[in-house]
Amino acid sequence: MVELGLKLTLSYLIGSVIGSLVVGYFRGGVDIRTVGSGNAGGTNALRTQGKAFAFWVMVIDVGKGILAVAVVPYLDVPGVGFDPEIDRGLVLYGVAFAAIAGHVFPIWFGFRGGKGGATAAGLVLYLAPPVGIAVICVWLVVVLLTGYVGLATITAGLASVAVVGLMLLPQEPGLFAFACCTAALLVYTHRGNIRRMLNGTESRFTRPVFSRLLGGK
């Protein structure tokens, strides 16, 4: 259990490196949590700081999750080693979820991070490319049809549970558990978006396709 605890902690710390706040630091101390929606994620970065800023935010937020799962589970820590009693899948998917948790609740930035969508998408694409591609397609379709990024992210998270359940069970129970936990976290982090969509005050990232075709708003 020492190995698992150590690697979960290390992955959490890696996940706590928030792209928007790192890029903001090198862009004159910009803290995007004080502008726009107040969220430290890529969507608010794009809306308030522009495409170049948002691009590097996405590179960091996606890359850190992939880095965590590509390196941390396989580290042979001196004095700790590899615990033969711990399932390797538990380590892998535990590390993956810890990276997302670090993004949402970053210790380096007062536990105020992003909502986890980009980091989660990168992890699913790395861990199970067919599932990742399907989930990204779902995200794009929902954004195009509704204009709501938050709804698209929630839907994509729930879709990952369905896709893994249909395609990879019972062979991949660890991946299914990871998808379920991640989807639940995404719903939690987007609870404000859900409230605003229900009361009609949520901002759209883009006009829905049908609205554009009809010339509406």
mmCIF file with all atom_site columns, C-alpha atoms in Angstrom:
data_model
loop_
_atom_site.group_PDB
_atom_site.id
_atom_site.type_symbol
_atom_site.label_atom_id
_atom_site.label_alt_id
_atom_site.label_comp_id
_atom_site.label_asym_id
_atom_site.label_entity_id
_atom_site.label_seq_id
_atom_site.pdbx_PDB_ins_code
_atom_site.Cartn_x
_atom_site.Cartn_y
_atom_site.Cartn_z
_atom_site.occupancy
_atom_site.B_iso_or_equiv
_atom_site.pdbx_formal_charge
_atom_site.auth_seq_id
_atom_site.auth_comp_id
_atom_site.auth_asym_id
_atom_site.auth_atom_id
_atom_site.pdbx_PDB_model_num
ATOM 1   C CA . MET A 1 1   ? 0.000   0.000  0.000   1.00 0.00 ? 1   MET A CA 1
ATOM 2   C CA . VAL A 1 2   ? 2.983   2.297  0.443   1.00 0.00 ? 2   VAL A CA 1
ATOM 3   C CA . GLU A 1 3   ? 3.676   2.086  -3.291  1.00 0.00 ? 3   GLU A CA 1
ATOM 4   C CA . LEU A 1 4   ? 0.069   2.867  -4.188  1.00 0.00 ? 4   LEU A CA 1
ATOM 5   C CA . GLY A 1 5   ? -0.183  5.779  -1.772  1.00 0.00 ? 5   GLY A CA 1
ATOM 6   C CA . LEU A 1 6   ? 3.109   7.258  -2.941  1.00 0.00 ? 6   LEU A CA 1
ATOM 7   C CA . LYS A 1 7   ? 2.210   7.010  -6.617  1.00 0.00 ? 7   LYS A CA 1
ATOM 8   C CA . LEU A 1 8   ? -1.281  8.409  -6.133  1.00 0.00 ? 8   LEU A CA 1
ATOM 9   C CA . THR A 1 9   ? 0.228   11.365 -4.296  1.00 0.00 ? 9   THR A CA 1
ATOM 10  C CA . LEU A 1 10  ? 2.841   11.951 -6.987  1.00 0.00 ? 10  LEU A CA 1
ATOM 11  C CA . SER A 1 11  ? 0.213   11.818 -9.738  1.00 0.00 ? 11  SER A CA 1
ATOM 12  C CA . TYR A 1 12  ? -2.018  14.202 -7.795  1.00 0.00 ? 12  TYR A CA 1
ATOM 13  C CA . LEU A 1 13  ? 0.867   16.676 -7.508  1.00 0.00 ? 13  LEU A CA 1
ATOM 14  C CA . ILE A 1 14  ? 1.515   16.438 -11.255 1.00 0.00 ? 14  ILE A CA 1
ATOM 15  C CA . GLY A 1 15  ? -2.179  17.016 -11.920 1.00 0.00 ? 15  GLY A CA 1
ATOM 16  C CA . SER A 1 16  ? -2.069  20.064 -9.670  1.00 0.00 ? 16  SER A CA 1
ATOM 17  C CA . VAL A 1 17  ? 0.053   21.915 -12.246 1.00 0.00 ? 17  VAL A CA 1
ATOM 18  C CA . ILE A 1 18  ? -2.754  24.010 -13.771 1.00 0.00 ? 18  ILE A CA 1
ATOM 19  C CA . GLY A 1 19  ? -2.059  25.021 -17.361 1.00 0.00 ? 19  GLY A CA 1
ATOM 20  C CA . SER A 1 20  ? -3.912  28.335 -17.309 1.00 0.00 ? 20  SER A CA 1
ATOM 21  C CA . LEU A 1 21  ? -2.174  29.501 -14.156 1.00 0.00 ? 21  LEU A CA 1
ATOM 22  C CA . VAL A 1 22  ? 1.276   28.439 -15.383 1.00 0.00 ? 22  VAL A CA 1
ATOM 23  C CA . VAL A 1 23  ? 0.765   30.165 -18.737 1.00 0.00 ? 23  VAL A CA 1
ATOM 24  C CA . GLY A 1 24  ? -0.735  33.158 -16.950 1.00 0.00 ? 24  GLY A CA 1
ATOM 25  C CA . TYR A 1 25  ? 2.343   33.447 -14.760 1.00 0.00 ? 25  TYR A CA 1
ATOM 26  C CA . PHE A 1 26  ? 4.555   33.738 -17.822 1.00 0.00 ? 26  PHE A CA 1
ATOM 27  C CA . ARG A 1 27  ? 2.092   36.174 -19.414 1.00 0.00 ? 27  ARG A CA 1
ATOM 28  C CA . GLY A 1 28  ? 2.499   38.855 -16.786 1.00 0.00 ? 28  GLY A CA 1
ATOM 29  C CA . GLY A 1 29  ? 0.746   37.233 -13.859 1.00 0.00 ? 29  GLY A CA 1
ATOM 30  C CA . VAL A 1 30  ? -2.677  36.696 -15.440 1.00 0.00 ? 30  VAL A CA 1
ATOM 31  C CA . ASP A 1 31  ? -5.007  34.681 -13.208 1.00 0.00 ? 31  ASP A CA 1
ATOM 32  C CA . ILE A 1 32  ? -8.004  33.698 -15.319 1.00 0.00 ? 32  ILE A CA 1
ATOM 33  C CA . ARG A 1 33  ? -9.893  32.733 -12.166 1.00 0.00 ? 33  ARG A CA 1
ATOM 34  C CA . THR A 1 34  ? -10.505 36.473 -11.736 1.00 0.00 ? 34  THR A CA 1
ATOM 35  C CA . VAL A 1 35  ? -12.009 37.023 -15.211 1.00 0.00 ? 35  VAL A CA 1
ATOM 36  C CA . GLY A 1 36  ? -14.780 35.575 -17.339 1.00 0.00 ? 36  GLY A CA 1
ATOM 37  C CA . SER A 1 37  ? -16.444 32.573 -15.725 1.00 0.00 ? 37  SER A CA 1
ATOM 38  C CA . GLY A 1 38  ? -13.763 32.415 -13.047 1.00 0.00 ? 38  GLY A CA 1
ATOM 39  C CA . ASN A 1 39  ? -12.794 28.885 -14.034 1.00 0.00 ? 39  ASN A CA 1
ATOM 40  C CA . ALA A 1 40  ? -9.169  27.879 -14.619 1.00 0.00 ? 40  ALA A CA 1
ATOM 41  C CA . GLY A 1 41  ? -9.959  25.656 -17.603 1.00 0.00 ? 41  GLY A CA 1
ATOM 42  C CA . GLY A 1 42  ? -9.357  25.895 -21.329 1.00 0.00 ? 42  GLY A CA 1
ATOM 43  C CA . THR A 1 43  ? -12.769 27.305 -22.270 1.00 0.00 ? 43  THR A CA 1
ATOM 44  C CA . ASN A 1 44  ? -12.403 30.345 -20.029 1.00 0.00 ? 44  ASN A CA 1
ATOM 45  C CA . ALA A 1 45  ? -8.803  30.730 -21.210 1.00 0.00 ? 45  ALA A CA 1
ATOM 46  C CA . LEU A 1 46  ? -9.970  30.858 -24.823 1.00 0.00 ? 46  LEU A CA 1
ATOM 47  C CA . ARG A 1 47  ? -12.799 33.276 -24.109 1.00 0.00 ? 47  ARG A CA 1
ATOM 48  C CA . THR A 1 48  ? -10.733 35.715 -22.077 1.00 0.00 ? 48  THR A CA 1
ATOM 49  C CA . GLN A 1 49  ? -7.122  35.348 -23.291 1.00 0.00 ? 49  GLN A CA 1
ATOM 50  C CA . GLY A 1 50  ? -7.274  34.157 -26.887 1.00 0.00 ? 50  GLY A CA 1
ATOM 51  C CA . LYS A 1 51  ? -6.288  31.144 -28.952 1.00 0.00 ? 51  LYS A CA 1
ATOM 52  C CA . ALA A 1 52  ? -2.531  31.068 -28.308 1.00 0.00 ? 52  ALA A CA 1
ATOM 53  C CA . PHE A 1 53  ? -3.011  31.225 -24.543 1.00 0.00 ? 53  PHE A CA 1
ATOM 54  C CA . ALA A 1 54  ? -5.691  28.516 -24.644 1.00 0.00 ? 54  ALA A CA 1
ATOM 55  C CA . PHE A 1 55  ? -3.540  26.293 -26.870 1.00 0.00 ? 55  PHE A CA 1
ATOM 56  C CA . TRP A 1 56  ? -0.723  26.130 -24.326 1.00 0.00 ? 56  TRP A CA 1
ATOM 57  C CA . VAL A 1 57  ? -3.220  25.637 -21.521 1.00 0.00 ? 57  VAL A CA 1
ATOM 58  C CA . MET A 1 58  ? -4.576  22.582 -23.327 1.00 0.00 ? 58  MET A CA 1
ATOM 59  C CA . VAL A 1 59  ? -1.079  21.238 -24.025 1.00 0.00 ? 59  VAL A CA 1
ATOM 60  C CA . ILE A 1 60  ? -0.243  21.366 -20.312 1.00 0.00 ? 60  ILE A CA 1
ATOM 61  C CA . ASP A 1 61  ? -3.584  20.102 -19.006 1.00 0.00 ? 61  ASP A CA 1
ATOM 62  C CA . VAL A 1 62  ? -3.755  17.187 -21.441 1.00 0.00 ? 62  VAL A CA 1
ATOM 63  C CA . GLY A 1 63  ? -0.038  16.440 -21.324 1.00 0.00 ? 63  GLY A CA 1
ATOM 64  C CA . LYS A 1 64  ? 0.266   16.268 -17.545 1.00 0.00 ? 64  LYS A CA 1
ATOM 65  C CA . GLY A 1 65  ? -2.333  13.495 -17.311 1.00 0.00 ? 65  GLY A CA 1
ATOM 66  C CA . ILE A 1 66  ? -0.645  11.478 -20.020 1.00 0.00 ? 66  ILE A CA 1
ATOM 67  C CA . LEU A 1 67  ? 2.733   12.057 -18.370 1.00 0.00 ? 67  LEU A CA 1
ATOM 68  C CA . ALA A 1 68  ? 1.388   10.798 -15.054 1.00 0.00 ? 68  ALA A CA 1
ATOM 69  C CA . VAL A 1 69  ? 0.025   7.498  -16.408 1.00 0.00 ? 69  VAL A CA 1
ATOM 70  C CA . ALA A 1 70  ? 2.952   6.945  -18.774 1.00 0.00 ? 70  ALA A CA 1
ATOM 71  C CA . VAL A 1 71  ? 5.595   7.308  -16.053 1.00 0.00 ? 71  VAL A CA 1
ATOM 72  C CA . VAL A 1 72  ? 4.319   7.100  -12.470 1.00 0.00 ? 72  VAL A CA 1
ATOM 73  C CA . PRO A 1 73  ? 2.879   3.525  -12.418 1.00 0.00 ? 73  PRO A CA 1
ATOM 74  C CA . TYR A 1 74  ? 6.188   2.144  -13.654 1.00 0.00 ? 74  TYR A CA 1
ATOM 75  C CA . LEU A 1 75  ? 8.519   4.010  -11.303 1.00 0.00 ? 75  LEU A CA 1
ATOM 76  C CA . ASP A 1 76  ? 10.705  1.726  -9.238  1.00 0.00 ? 76  ASP A CA 1
ATOM 77  C CA . VAL A 1 77  ? 10.920  3.896  -6.142  1.00 0.00 ? 77  VAL A CA 1
ATOM 78  C CA . PRO A 1 78  ? 14.041  3.148  -4.052  1.00 0.00 ? 78  PRO A CA 1
ATOM 79  C CA . GLY A 1 79  ? 13.103  1.501  -0.808  1.00 0.00 ? 79  GLY A CA 1
ATOM 80  C CA . VAL A 1 80  ? 9.528   0.892  -1.972  1.00 0.00 ? 80  VAL A CA 1
ATOM 81  C CA . GLY A 1 81  ? 9.675   -1.094 -5.213  1.00 0.00 ? 81  GLY A CA 1
ATOM 82  C CA . PHE A 1 82  ? 6.608   -2.808 -6.661  1.00 0.00 ? 82  PHE A CA 1
ATOM 83  C CA . ASP A 1 83  ? 4.113   -4.344 -4.260  1.00 0.00 ? 83  ASP A CA 1
ATOM 84  C CA . PRO A 1 84  ? 3.240   -7.834 -5.615  1.00 0.00 ? 84  PRO A CA 1
ATOM 85  C CA . GLU A 1 85  ? -0.055  -7.812 -3.719  1.00 0.00 ? 85  GLU A CA 1
ATOM 86  C CA . ILE A 1 86  ? -1.408  -4.739 -5.499  1.00 0.00 ? 86  ILE A CA 1
ATOM 87  C CA . ASP A 1 87  ? -3.108  -5.158 -8.850  1.00 0.00 ? 87  ASP A CA 1
ATOM 88  C CA . ARG A 1 88  ? -1.265  -3.210 -11.550 1.00 0.00 ? 88  ARG A CA 1
ATOM 89  C CA . GLY A 1 89  ? -4.554  -2.033 -13.001 1.00 0.00 ? 89  GLY A CA 1
ATOM 90  C CA . LEU A 1 90  ? -5.452  -0.426 -9.685  1.00 0.00 ? 90  LEU A CA 1
ATOM 91  C CA . VAL A 1 91  ? -2.179  1.485  -9.748  1.00 0.00 ? 91  VAL A CA 1
ATOM 92  C CA . LEU A 1 92  ? -2.628  2.581  -13.374 1.00 0.00 ? 92  LEU A CA 1
ATOM 93  C CA . TYR A 1 93  ? -6.219  3.761  -13.126 1.00 0.00 ? 93  TYR A CA 1
ATOM 94  C CA . GLY A 1 94  ? -5.749  5.114  -9.620  1.00 0.00 ? 94  GLY A CA 1
ATOM 95  C CA . VAL A 1 95  ? -2.875  7.245  -10.875 1.00 0.00 ? 95  VAL A CA 1
ATOM 96  C CA . ALA A 1 96  ? -5.030  8.419  -13.791 1.00 0.00 ? 96  ALA A CA 1
ATOM 97  C CA . PHE A 1 97  ? -7.874  9.523  -11.541 1.00 0.00 ? 97  PHE A CA 1
ATOM 98  C CA . ALA A 1 98  ? -5.467  11.166 -9.098  1.00 0.00 ? 98  ALA A CA 1
ATOM 99  C CA . ALA A 1 99  ? -4.152  13.344 -11.941 1.00 0.00 ? 99  ALA A CA 1
ATOM 100 C CA . ILE A 1 100 ? -7.693  14.562 -12.689 1.00 0.00 ? 100 ILE A CA 1
ATOM 101 C CA . ALA A 1 101 ? -8.349  15.161 -8.991  1.00 0.00 ? 101 ALA A CA 1
ATOM 102 C CA . GLY A 1 102 ? -5.157  17.218 -8.847  1.00 0.00 ? 102 GLY A CA 1
ATOM 103 C CA . HIS A 1 103 ? -6.397  19.353 -11.721 1.00 0.00 ? 103 HIS A CA 1
ATOM 104 C CA . VAL A 1 104 ? -9.727  19.976 -10.003 1.00 0.00 ? 104 VAL A CA 1
ATOM 105 C CA . PHE A 1 105 ? -8.314  20.499 -6.504  1.00 0.00 ? 105 PHE A CA 1
ATOM 106 C CA . PRO A 1 106 ? -4.703  21.694 -7.042  1.00 0.00 ? 106 PRO A CA 1
ATOM 107 C CA . ILE A 1 107 ? -2.623  21.986 -3.901  1.00 0.00 ? 107 ILE A CA 1
ATOM 108 C CA . TRP A 1 108 ? -0.305  24.489 -5.604  1.00 0.00 ? 108 TRP A CA 1
ATOM 109 C CA . PHE A 1 109 ? -3.164  26.914 -6.289  1.00 0.00 ? 109 PHE A CA 1
ATOM 110 C CA . GLY A 1 110 ? -5.362  26.898 -3.215  1.00 0.00 ? 110 GLY A CA 1
ATOM 111 C CA . PHE A 1 111 ? -7.401  23.876 -4.374  1.00 0.00 ? 111 PHE A CA 1
ATOM 112 C CA . ARG A 1 112 ? -9.116  26.031 -7.026  1.00 0.00 ? 112 ARG A CA 1
ATOM 113 C CA . GLY A 1 113 ? -8.513  24.413 -10.389 1.00 0.00 ? 113 GLY A CA 1
ATOM 114 C CA . GLY A 1 114 ? -10.343 23.541 -13.564 1.00 0.00 ? 114 GLY A CA 1
ATOM 115 C CA . LYS A 1 115 ? -13.229 21.167 -14.154 1.00 0.00 ? 115 LYS A CA 1
ATOM 116 C CA . GLY A 1 116 ? -11.167 18.236 -15.406 1.00 0.00 ? 116 GLY A CA 1
ATOM 117 C CA . GLY A 1 117 ? -12.545 17.814 -18.921 1.00 0.00 ? 117 GLY A CA 1
ATOM 118 C CA . ALA A 1 118 ? -9.336  18.257 -20.924 1.00 0.00 ? 118 ALA A CA 1
ATOM 119 C CA . THR A 1 119 ? -7.195  16.159 -18.588 1.00 0.00 ? 119 THR A CA 1
ATOM 120 C CA . ALA A 1 120 ? -9.817  13.401 -18.545 1.00 0.00 ? 120 ALA A CA 1
ATOM 121 C CA . ALA A 1 121 ? -10.134 13.414 -22.339 1.00 0.00 ? 121 ALA A CA 1
ATOM 122 C CA . GLY A 1 122 ? -6.387  13.105 -22.793 1.00 0.00 ? 122 GLY A CA 1
ATOM 123 C CA . LEU A 1 123 ? -6.228  10.227 -20.332 1.00 0.00 ? 123 LEU A CA 1
ATOM 124 C CA . VAL A 1 124 ? -9.061  8.273  -21.961 1.00 0.00 ? 124 VAL A CA 1
ATOM 125 C CA . LEU A 1 125 ? -7.521  8.816  -25.391 1.00 0.00 ? 125 LEU A CA 1
ATOM 126 C CA . TYR A 1 126 ? -4.171  7.526  -24.103 1.00 0.00 ? 126 TYR A CA 1
ATOM 127 C CA . LEU A 1 127 ? -5.519  4.590  -22.080 1.00 0.00 ? 127 LEU A CA 1
ATOM 128 C CA . ALA A 1 128 ? -8.111  3.402  -24.610 1.00 0.00 ? 128 ALA A CA 1
ATOM 129 C CA . PRO A 1 129 ? -7.814  5.194  -27.985 1.00 0.00 ? 129 PRO A CA 1
ATOM 130 C CA . PRO A 1 130 ? -11.051 3.795  -29.531 1.00 0.00 ? 130 PRO A CA 1
ATOM 131 C CA . VAL A 1 131 ? -13.011 4.915  -26.476 1.00 0.00 ? 131 VAL A CA 1
ATOM 132 C CA . GLY A 1 132 ? -11.258 8.287  -26.493 1.00 0.00 ? 132 GLY A CA 1
ATOM 133 C CA . ILE A 1 133 ? -12.093 8.895  -30.147 1.00 0.00 ? 133 ILE A CA 1
ATOM 134 C CA . ALA A 1 134 ? -15.744 7.969  -29.563 1.00 0.00 ? 134 ALA A CA 1
ATOM 135 C CA . VAL A 1 135 ? -15.939 10.264 -26.522 1.00 0.00 ? 135 VAL A CA 1
ATOM 136 C CA . ILE A 1 136 ? -14.370 13.196 -28.390 1.00 0.00 ? 136 ILE A CA 1
ATOM 137 C CA . CYS A 1 137 ? -16.865 12.696 -31.233 1.00 0.00 ? 137 CYS A CA 1
ATOM 138 C CA . VAL A 1 138 ? -19.730 12.794 -28.723 1.00 0.00 ? 138 VAL A CA 1
ATOM 139 C CA . TRP A 1 139 ? -18.304 16.000 -27.237 1.00 0.00 ? 139 TRP A CA 1
ATOM 140 C CA . LEU A 1 140 ? -18.064 17.669 -30.650 1.00 0.00 ? 140 LEU A CA 1
ATOM 141 C CA . VAL A 1 141 ? -21.586 16.663 -31.658 1.00 0.00 ? 141 VAL A CA 1
ATOM 142 C CA . VAL A 1 142 ? -23.124 18.010 -28.440 1.00 0.00 ? 142 VAL A CA 1
ATOM 143 C CA . VAL A 1 143 ? -21.193 21.292 -28.716 1.00 0.00 ? 143 VAL A CA 1
ATOM 144 C CA . LEU A 1 144 ? -22.289 21.736 -32.326 1.00 0.00 ? 144 LEU A CA 1
ATOM 145 C CA . LEU A 1 145 ? -25.924 20.902 -31.581 1.00 0.00 ? 145 LEU A CA 1
ATOM 146 C CA . THR A 1 146 ? -26.314 22.884 -28.361 1.00 0.00 ? 146 THR A CA 1
ATOM 147 C CA . GLY A 1 147 ? -23.413 25.315 -28.066 1.00 0.00 ? 147 GLY A CA 1
ATOM 148 C CA . TYR A 1 148 ? -22.894 24.281 -24.425 1.00 0.00 ? 148 TYR A CA 1
ATOM 149 C CA . VAL A 1 149 ? -19.361 23.117 -23.585 1.00 0.00 ? 149 VAL A CA 1
ATOM 150 C CA . GLY A 1 150 ? -20.365 22.054 -20.078 1.00 0.00 ? 150 GLY A CA 1
ATOM 151 C CA . LEU A 1 151 ? -23.197 19.867 -21.361 1.00 0.00 ? 151 LEU A CA 1
ATOM 152 C CA . ALA A 1 152 ? -20.865 18.380 -23.958 1.00 0.00 ? 152 ALA A CA 1
ATOM 153 C CA . THR A 1 153 ? -18.278 17.505 -21.305 1.00 0.00 ? 153 THR A CA 1
ATOM 154 C CA . ILE A 1 154 ? -20.843 15.909 -18.996 1.00 0.00 ? 154 ILE A CA 1
ATOM 155 C CA . THR A 1 155 ? -22.358 13.946 -21.885 1.00 0.00 ? 155 THR A CA 1
ATOM 156 C CA . ALA A 1 156 ? -18.927 12.795 -23.069 1.00 0.00 ? 156 ALA A CA 1
ATOM 157 C CA . GLY A 1 157 ? -18.071 11.629 -19.550 1.00 0.00 ? 157 GLY A CA 1
ATOM 158 C CA . LEU A 1 158 ? -21.276 9.621  -19.288 1.00 0.00 ? 158 LEU A CA 1
ATOM 159 C CA . ALA A 1 159 ? -20.746 8.292  -22.808 1.00 0.00 ? 159 ALA A CA 1
ATOM 160 C CA . SER A 1 160 ? -17.331 6.964  -21.799 1.00 0.00 ? 160 SER A CA 1
ATOM 161 C CA . VAL A 1 161 ? -19.020 4.823  -19.132 1.00 0.00 ? 161 VAL A CA 1
ATOM 162 C CA . ALA A 1 162 ? -21.461 3.436  -21.699 1.00 0.00 ? 162 ALA A CA 1
ATOM 163 C CA . VAL A 1 163 ? -18.789 2.797  -24.353 1.00 0.00 ? 163 VAL A CA 1
ATOM 164 C CA . VAL A 1 164 ? -16.412 1.054  -21.948 1.00 0.00 ? 164 VAL A CA 1
ATOM 165 C CA . GLY A 1 165 ? -19.281 -0.959 -20.492 1.00 0.00 ? 165 GLY A CA 1
ATOM 166 C CA . LEU A 1 166 ? -20.450 -2.120 -23.910 1.00 0.00 ? 166 LEU A CA 1
ATOM 167 C CA . MET A 1 167 ? -17.057 -2.645 -25.556 1.00 0.00 ? 167 MET A CA 1
ATOM 168 C CA . LEU A 1 168 ? -14.595 -3.625 -22.833 1.00 0.00 ? 168 LEU A CA 1
ATOM 169 C CA . LEU A 1 169 ? -16.427 -5.398 -20.033 1.00 0.00 ? 169 LEU A CA 1
ATOM 170 C CA . PRO A 1 170 ? -15.706 -7.797 -18.429 1.00 0.00 ? 170 PRO A CA 1
ATOM 171 C CA . GLN A 1 171 ? -12.128 -7.599 -19.718 1.00 0.00 ? 171 GLN A CA 1
ATOM 172 C CA . GLU A 1 172 ? -11.397 -4.098 -18.369 1.00 0.00 ? 172 GLU A CA 1
ATOM 173 C CA . PRO A 1 173 ? -13.084 -3.605 -14.978 1.00 0.00 ? 173 PRO A CA 1
ATOM 174 C CA . GLY A 1 174 ? -10.400 -1.117 -13.916 1.00 0.00 ? 174 GLY A CA 1
ATOM 175 C CA . LEU A 1 175 ? -11.038 1.114  -16.931 1.00 0.00 ? 175 LEU A CA 1
ATOM 176 C CA . PHE A 1 176 ? -14.783 0.913  -16.312 1.00 0.00 ? 176 PHE A CA 1
ATOM 177 C CA . ALA A 1 177 ? -14.337 1.968  -12.687 1.00 0.00 ? 177 ALA A CA 1
ATOM 178 C CA . PHE A 1 178 ? -12.099 4.827  -13.809 1.00 0.00 ? 178 PHE A CA 1
ATOM 179 C CA . ALA A 1 179 ? -14.713 5.958  -16.352 1.00 0.00 ? 179 ALA A CA 1
ATOM 180 C CA . CYS A 1 180 ? -17.472 5.849  -13.717 1.00 0.00 ? 180 CYS A CA 1
ATOM 181 C CA . CYS A 1 181 ? -15.465 7.833  -11.155 1.00 0.00 ? 181 CYS A CA 1
ATOM 182 C CA . THR A 1 182 ? -14.394 10.372 -13.768 1.00 0.00 ? 182 THR A CA 1
ATOM 183 C CA . ALA A 1 183 ? -17.938 10.844 -15.060 1.00 0.00 ? 183 ALA A CA 1
ATOM 184 C CA . ALA A 1 184 ? -19.187 11.400 -11.506 1.00 0.00 ? 184 ALA A CA 1
ATOM 185 C CA . LEU A 1 185 ? -16.452 13.978 -10.885 1.00 0.00 ? 185 LEU A CA 1
ATOM 186 C CA . LEU A 1 186 ? -17.266 15.788 -14.140 1.00 0.00 ? 186 LEU A CA 1
ATOM 187 C CA . VAL A 1 187 ? -20.934 16.011 -13.188 1.00 0.00 ? 187 VAL A CA 1
ATOM 188 C CA . TYR A 1 188 ? -19.893 17.434 -9.809  1.00 0.00 ? 188 TYR A CA 1
ATOM 189 C CA . THR A 1 189 ? -17.498 20.014 -11.263 1.00 0.00 ? 189 THR A CA 1
ATOM 190 C CA . HIS A 1 190 ? -20.137 21.125 -13.772 1.00 0.00 ? 190 HIS A CA 1
ATOM 191 C CA . ARG A 1 191 ? -22.948 21.423 -11.230 1.00 0.00 ? 191 ARG A CA 1
ATOM 192 C CA . GLY A 1 192 ? -22.967 25.207 -11.692 1.00 0.00 ? 192 GLY A CA 1
ATOM 193 C CA . ASN A 1 193 ? -23.319 24.767 -15.454 1.00 0.00 ? 193 ASN A CA 1
ATOM 194 C CA . ILE A 1 194 ? -26.234 22.401 -14.876 1.00 0.00 ? 194 ILE A CA 1
ATOM 195 C CA . ARG A 1 195 ? -28.001 24.970 -12.686 1.00 0.00 ? 195 ARG A CA 1
ATOM 196 C CA . ARG A 1 196 ? -27.459 27.726 -15.257 1.00 0.00 ? 196 ARG A CA 1
ATOM 197 C CA . MET A 1 197 ? -28.695 25.550 -18.129 1.00 0.00 ? 197 MET A CA 1
ATOM 198 C CA . LEU A 1 198 ? -31.822 24.719 -16.157 1.00 0.00 ? 198 LEU A CA 1
ATOM 199 C CA . ASN A 1 199 ? -32.593 28.382 -15.432 1.00 0.00 ? 199 ASN A CA 1
ATOM 200 C CA . GLY A 1 200 ? -31.591 29.553 -18.913 1.00 0.00 ? 200 GLY A CA 1
ATOM 201 C CA . THR A 1 201 ? -28.568 31.680 -17.991 1.00 0.00 ? 201 THR A CA 1
ATOM 202 C CA . GLU A 1 202 ? -25.738 29.450 -19.257 1.00 0.00 ? 202 GLU A CA 1
ATOM 203 C CA . SER A 1 203 ? -23.540 31.065 -21.917 1.00 0.00 ? 203 SER A CA 1
ATOM 204 C CA . ARG A 1 204 ? -23.121 29.210 -25.196 1.00 0.00 ? 204 ARG A CA 1
ATOM 205 C CA . PHE A 1 205 ? -19.642 28.714 -26.591 1.00 0.00 ? 205 PHE A CA 1
ATOM 206 C CA . THR A 1 206 ? -21.027 28.877 -30.118 1.00 0.00 ? 206 THR A CA 1
ATOM 207 C CA . ARG A 1 207 ? -24.422 29.105 -31.762 1.00 0.00 ? 207 ARG A CA 1
ATOM 208 C CA . PRO A 1 208 ? -26.065 25.678 -32.202 1.00 0.00 ? 208 PRO A CA 1
ATOM 209 C CA . VAL A 1 209 ? -25.979 24.244 -35.728 1.00 0.00 ? 209 VAL A CA 1
ATOM 210 C CA . PHE A 1 210 ? -29.745 24.282 -36.127 1.00 0.00 ? 210 PHE A CA 1
ATOM 211 C CA . SER A 1 211 ? -29.879 27.895 -34.999 1.00 0.00 ? 211 SER A CA 1
ATOM 212 C CA . ARG A 1 212 ? -27.232 28.884 -37.528 1.00 0.00 ? 212 ARG A CA 1
ATOM 213 C CA . LEU A 1 213 ? -29.024 27.061 -40.316 1.00 0.00 ? 213 LEU A CA 1
ATOM 214 C CA . LEU A 1 214 ? -32.262 28.862 -39.436 1.00 0.00 ? 214 LEU A CA 1
ATOM 215 C CA . GLY A 1 215 ? -30.527 32.207 -38.977 1.00 0.00 ? 215 GLY A CA 1
ATOM 216 C CA . GLY A 1 216 ? -31.432 32.425 -35.289 1.00 0.00 ? 216 GLY A CA 1
ATOM 217 C CA . LYS A 1 217 ? -29.381 33.154 -32.170 1.00 0.00 ? 217 LYS A CA 1
#
